[in-house]
XYZ file of C-alpha atoms in Angstrom:
337
model
C -131.713 69.330 82.065
C -129.432 66.892 80.224
C -132.337 65.924 77.966
C -133.009 69.582 77.121
C -129.296 70.155 76.368
C -129.223 67.130 74.035
C -132.333 68.398 72.268
C -130.761 71.832 71.678
C -127.557 70.244 70.357
C -129.583 67.996 68.030
C -131.545 70.978 66.656
C -128.336 72.977 66.077
C -126.638 70.084 64.286
C -129.724 69.436 62.193
C -129.949 73.111 61.171
C -126.265 73.178 60.270
C -126.612 69.983 58.255
C -129.642 71.323 56.359
C -127.864 74.613 55.669
C -124.737 72.863 54.355
C -126.814 70.365 52.368
C -128.777 73.124 50.700
C -125.681 75.112 49.738
C -123.925 71.984 48.492
C -126.853 71.403 46.182
C -126.691 74.812 44.563
C -125.748 73.747 41.049
C -122.663 74.965 39.240
C -123.286 76.601 35.866
C -126.897 77.674 36.408
C -128.457 80.664 38.160
C -125.864 82.097 40.629
C -123.776 78.919 40.741
C -122.768 77.851 44.264
C -123.895 81.193 45.704
C -127.444 81.979 46.791
C -128.912 84.749 44.611
C -130.760 86.250 47.566
C -127.558 86.398 49.597
C -125.698 88.001 46.668
C -128.176 90.903 46.752
C -128.383 90.860 50.547
C -132.138 90.255 50.691
C -134.501 87.528 51.917
C -136.773 85.280 49.890
C -139.733 87.402 50.956
C -138.298 90.537 49.298
C -140.608 92.280 46.826
C -139.653 93.143 43.251
C -139.083 96.793 44.210
C -136.795 95.708 47.059
C -134.836 93.516 44.622
C -134.359 96.495 42.305
C -133.406 98.824 45.145
C -130.782 96.428 46.515
C -129.349 95.900 43.023
C -128.965 99.625 42.366
C -127.216 100.185 45.683
C -124.767 97.314 45.159
C -124.199 98.238 41.487
C -123.123 101.737 42.495
C -120.833 100.332 45.153
C -119.132 97.686 43.017
C -119.171 99.339 39.604
C -115.733 98.664 37.984
C -115.348 102.289 36.849
C -115.239 103.455 40.479
C -112.015 101.549 41.167
C -108.580 102.649 39.978
C -106.400 99.878 41.354
C -106.196 96.954 38.857
C -106.730 94.316 41.571
C -109.681 96.191 43.082
C -111.104 96.781 39.603
C -110.882 93.065 38.730
C -112.500 92.076 42.027
C -115.252 94.661 41.491
C -115.918 93.292 37.973
C -116.458 89.775 39.344
C -118.694 91.090 42.109
C -120.624 93.253 39.651
C -121.247 90.226 37.380
C -122.603 88.235 40.353
C -124.913 91.089 41.333
C -126.151 91.558 37.746
C -126.782 87.796 37.360
C -128.699 87.592 40.637
C -130.779 90.624 39.660
C -131.636 89.201 36.211
C -132.887 85.995 37.855
C -134.860 87.525 40.741
C -136.502 90.354 38.814
C -138.255 87.894 36.454
C -141.241 86.282 38.189
C -141.112 82.996 36.262
C -137.344 82.560 36.597
C -137.506 83.476 40.282
C -140.210 80.848 40.747
C -137.951 78.219 39.103
C -135.057 79.297 41.327
C -137.173 79.063 44.496
C -138.286 75.605 43.424
C -134.627 74.565 43.099
C -133.889 75.836 46.624
C -136.856 73.898 48.017
C -136.208 70.727 45.972
C -132.424 70.351 45.629
C -132.716 66.610 44.968
C -134.283 67.150 41.493
C -130.863 67.617 39.952
C -131.590 67.083 36.233
C -134.988 68.810 36.338
C -133.353 72.068 37.446
C -130.903 71.992 34.553
C -133.765 71.298 32.149
C -135.885 74.201 33.439
C -132.958 76.597 33.381
C -131.769 75.829 29.836
C -135.307 75.519 28.469
C -135.964 79.102 29.549
C -132.566 80.261 28.241
C -132.967 78.553 24.852
C -136.630 79.499 24.366
C -137.240 82.276 21.809
C -137.699 85.686 23.402
C -140.044 86.899 20.670
C -143.776 86.618 21.313
C -145.200 83.553 19.550
C -148.117 85.671 18.306
C -145.706 87.975 16.480
C -143.913 85.004 14.890
C -147.273 83.573 13.785
C -148.434 86.906 12.369
C -145.187 87.393 10.422
C -145.368 83.814 9.074
C -148.973 84.272 7.889
C -148.026 87.609 6.291
C -145.111 86.068 4.383
C -147.311 83.184 3.176
C -150.011 85.662 2.109
C -147.538 87.806 0.133
C -146.033 84.748 -1.596
C -149.528 83.418 -2.320
C -150.679 86.729 -3.832
C -147.608 87.245 -6.045
C -147.692 83.604 -7.130
C -151.314 84.051 -8.244
C -150.346 87.191 -10.180
C -147.499 85.305 -11.832
C -149.897 82.570 -12.974
C -152.344 85.172 -14.273
C -149.559 86.917 -16.222
C -148.572 83.554 -17.723
C -152.166 82.964 -18.866
C -152.447 86.447 -20.428
C -149.132 86.056 -22.270
C -150.269 82.659 -23.548
C -153.555 84.041 -24.937
C -151.641 86.906 -26.571
C -149.710 84.318 -28.625
C -152.715 82.182 -29.622
C -153.755 83.309 -33.165
C -157.474 82.826 -32.466
C -157.503 85.369 -29.643
C -154.652 87.585 -30.850
C -156.256 88.255 -34.263
C -159.546 89.334 -32.722
C -157.716 91.585 -30.272
C -155.504 92.888 -33.075
C -158.506 94.118 -35.063
C -159.757 96.077 -32.066
C -156.227 97.298 -31.316
C -155.819 98.728 -34.857
C -159.078 100.663 -34.588
C -158.112 102.057 -31.178
C -154.586 102.912 -32.380
C -155.970 104.883 -35.352
C -158.331 106.831 -33.128
C -155.537 107.599 -30.666
C -153.111 108.669 -33.396
C -155.458 111.318 -34.923
C -154.090 114.805 -34.477
C -150.999 113.611 -32.646
C -147.309 113.433 -33.434
C -146.355 110.375 -35.448
C -144.778 107.563 -33.456
C -141.980 105.192 -34.363
C -142.639 101.577 -35.324
C -141.345 100.395 -31.949
C -143.665 102.788 -30.077
C -146.609 101.723 -32.246
C -145.848 98.042 -31.582
C -145.614 98.611 -27.830
C -148.892 100.543 -27.868
C -150.516 97.815 -29.945
C -149.344 95.079 -27.544
C -150.737 97.043 -24.611
C -154.097 97.391 -26.329
C -154.118 93.676 -27.245
C -153.384 92.792 -23.638
C -156.134 95.085 -22.368
C -158.647 93.654 -24.852
C -157.808 90.083 -23.806
C -157.999 90.983 -20.110
C -161.415 92.610 -20.584
C -162.912 89.915 -22.796
C -161.294 86.653 -21.659
C -162.934 84.872 -18.757
C -159.877 83.232 -17.199
C -160.981 80.901 -14.434
C -159.475 78.296 -12.172
C -155.920 78.403 -10.870
C -154.915 81.027 -13.499
C -157.728 83.468 -12.713
C -156.980 87.081 -11.835
C -156.112 87.135 -8.121
C -158.375 88.960 -5.701
C -157.443 90.124 -2.238
C -160.111 87.953 -0.583
C -158.261 84.775 -1.635
C -155.111 85.426 0.404
C -154.534 83.571 3.669
C -154.823 86.598 5.996
C -158.268 87.538 4.674
C -159.403 83.906 4.670
C -158.465 83.597 8.352
C -160.269 86.841 9.217
C -163.490 85.754 7.489
C -163.171 82.139 8.679
C -166.140 82.403 11.116
C -168.302 83.721 8.276
C -167.059 80.954 5.951
C -167.917 78.285 8.532
C -171.375 79.815 9.054
C -172.017 79.809 5.273
C -170.778 76.209 5.037
C -173.134 75.052 7.817
C -176.054 76.992 6.301
C -175.367 75.462 2.866
C -175.478 71.892 4.194
C -178.527 72.526 6.365
C -180.273 74.044 3.355
C -179.288 71.043 1.201
C -180.527 68.601 3.822
C -183.851 70.435 4.212
C -184.576 71.072 0.505
C -183.309 67.915 -1.146
C -183.383 65.253 1.590
C -186.447 66.215 3.645
C -188.633 68.059 1.083
C -187.133 66.157 -1.906
C -187.228 69.213 -4.179
C -185.644 69.002 -7.667
C -182.023 70.127 -8.035
C -181.149 73.485 -9.546
C -178.283 73.961 -12.034
C -175.812 74.879 -9.263
C -176.667 71.742 -7.279
C -176.425 69.561 -10.394
C -172.953 70.877 -11.180
C -171.931 70.332 -7.552
C -172.929 66.651 -7.704
C -171.208 66.155 -11.078
C -168.013 67.769 -9.761
C -168.202 65.571 -6.675
C -168.558 62.402 -8.781
C -165.630 63.485 -10.977
C -163.514 64.243 -7.870
C -162.533 67.641 -9.203
C -161.801 70.789 -7.249
C -163.871 73.908 -7.872
C -161.074 75.586 -9.851
C -160.514 72.449 -11.946
C -164.219 72.215 -12.773
C -164.511 75.939 -13.589
C -161.910 75.779 -16.368
C -163.938 73.155 -18.277
C -165.499 74.643 -21.414
C -169.118 75.793 -21.018
C -170.261 73.578 -23.907
C -168.709 70.520 -22.284
C -170.359 71.343 -18.972
C -173.672 71.773 -20.738
C -173.220 68.271 -22.190
C -172.901 67.002 -18.604
C -176.328 68.441 -17.893
C -177.768 67.038 -21.132
C -176.623 63.550 -20.119
C -177.967 64.038 -16.568
C -174.658 63.145 -14.973
C -175.810 64.396 -11.560
C -177.570 61.035 -11.303
C -175.121 58.411 -10.030
C -176.220 55.653 -12.419
C -175.894 57.963 -15.463
C -172.477 59.127 -14.336
C -171.195 55.544 -13.935
C -172.357 54.667 -17.466
C -170.758 57.864 -18.845
C -167.498 57.194 -16.996
C -167.311 53.620 -18.284
C -167.843 54.876 -21.825
C -165.166 57.556 -21.460
C -162.714 55.034 -20.021
C -163.272 52.759 -23.008
C -162.761 55.680 -25.403
C -159.541 56.618 -23.627
C -158.262 53.032 -23.853
C -159.157 52.858 -27.533
C -157.388 56.157 -28.255
C -154.352 54.982 -26.351
C -154.276 51.682 -28.208
C -154.329 53.526 -31.542
C -151.494 55.808 -30.513
C -148.282 54.921 -32.406
C -145.947 55.555 -29.478
C -148.070 53.391 -27.212
C -148.015 50.613 -29.843
C -144.210 50.765 -29.982
C -144.045 50.596 -26.204
C -146.344 47.531 -26.094
C -144.242 45.740 -28.755
C -141.085 46.492 -26.788
C -142.602 45.174 -23.538
C -143.812 42.052 -25.335
C -140.343 41.328 -26.753
C -138.105 42.386 -23.857
C -140.259 42.592 -20.766
C -140.926 45.515 -18.417
C -137.898 47.394 -17.132
C -135.398 45.653 -19.424
C -133.511 47.978 -21.756
C -130.014 47.713 -23.235
C -127.892 49.808 -25.583
C -128.183 47.039 -28.210
C -131.970 47.493 -28.448
C -132.989 49.565 -31.415
């Protein structure tokens, strides 16, 4: 009998200790502070989401500040209403409720609870997919307008070059005469504007602008490139498999496209950089068979020597070499003339 009594006392003390310990480890400043969120709403941990909402609505009606006239009662109701609203916000969200339950079950992980709480509070509420989509859209728009700006720069440049402008001007005069037949006479300013428009159109239609300054097309923007990425990868794999089969296994002769690819690879040029090279110059690459490694190395050595010779004959470079010889590299004073 005495043993049973001692056992009951021990269980009661243990339960009281655990209860006090748990409440003492409810952290100030996070969740419901020193109060248990479930107790604030008057529900158990097993309560469903609908039960959480039901309890909140009942308590919100009861403690709404607008229902109290007395200043002291109103102030007390405001504090109670804030507690209820906070508890509801925590328990209605499945992930936050899970974090809160973990804190109740593991009160000893003091710093981890603060980390989880503030990580969720500081994390952006916007869906990452939306942020990514908006970012890609902005990049695509900037990319497209930047390409148009470069194209406009190229067109304006060709409109000022006499070689191209004179040819376009001849066509523009013929078109202007045909357009002016039977119409009201225009002022000099209007005629000039019309002429410039015709010159621009002639250059746009006849000039093959390639490379980085080429006319932009919608397929080049980032959004479209990402959409057709699977197709691009498939084409890339097919191209290399075809190359391996035709030129490595079957040892077939290279076509013009393959020859230019090898030359561009040896020169370490991008596709746009290689495309802007004059057609006659590219034809000379084929004439010298530069797709063969040994021929390319000989050609490169010759070009390097020519570049050095041209540099050595340059007057400014000669002055620089004399200066370096007399004063040394990196040494310059106001007395030097």
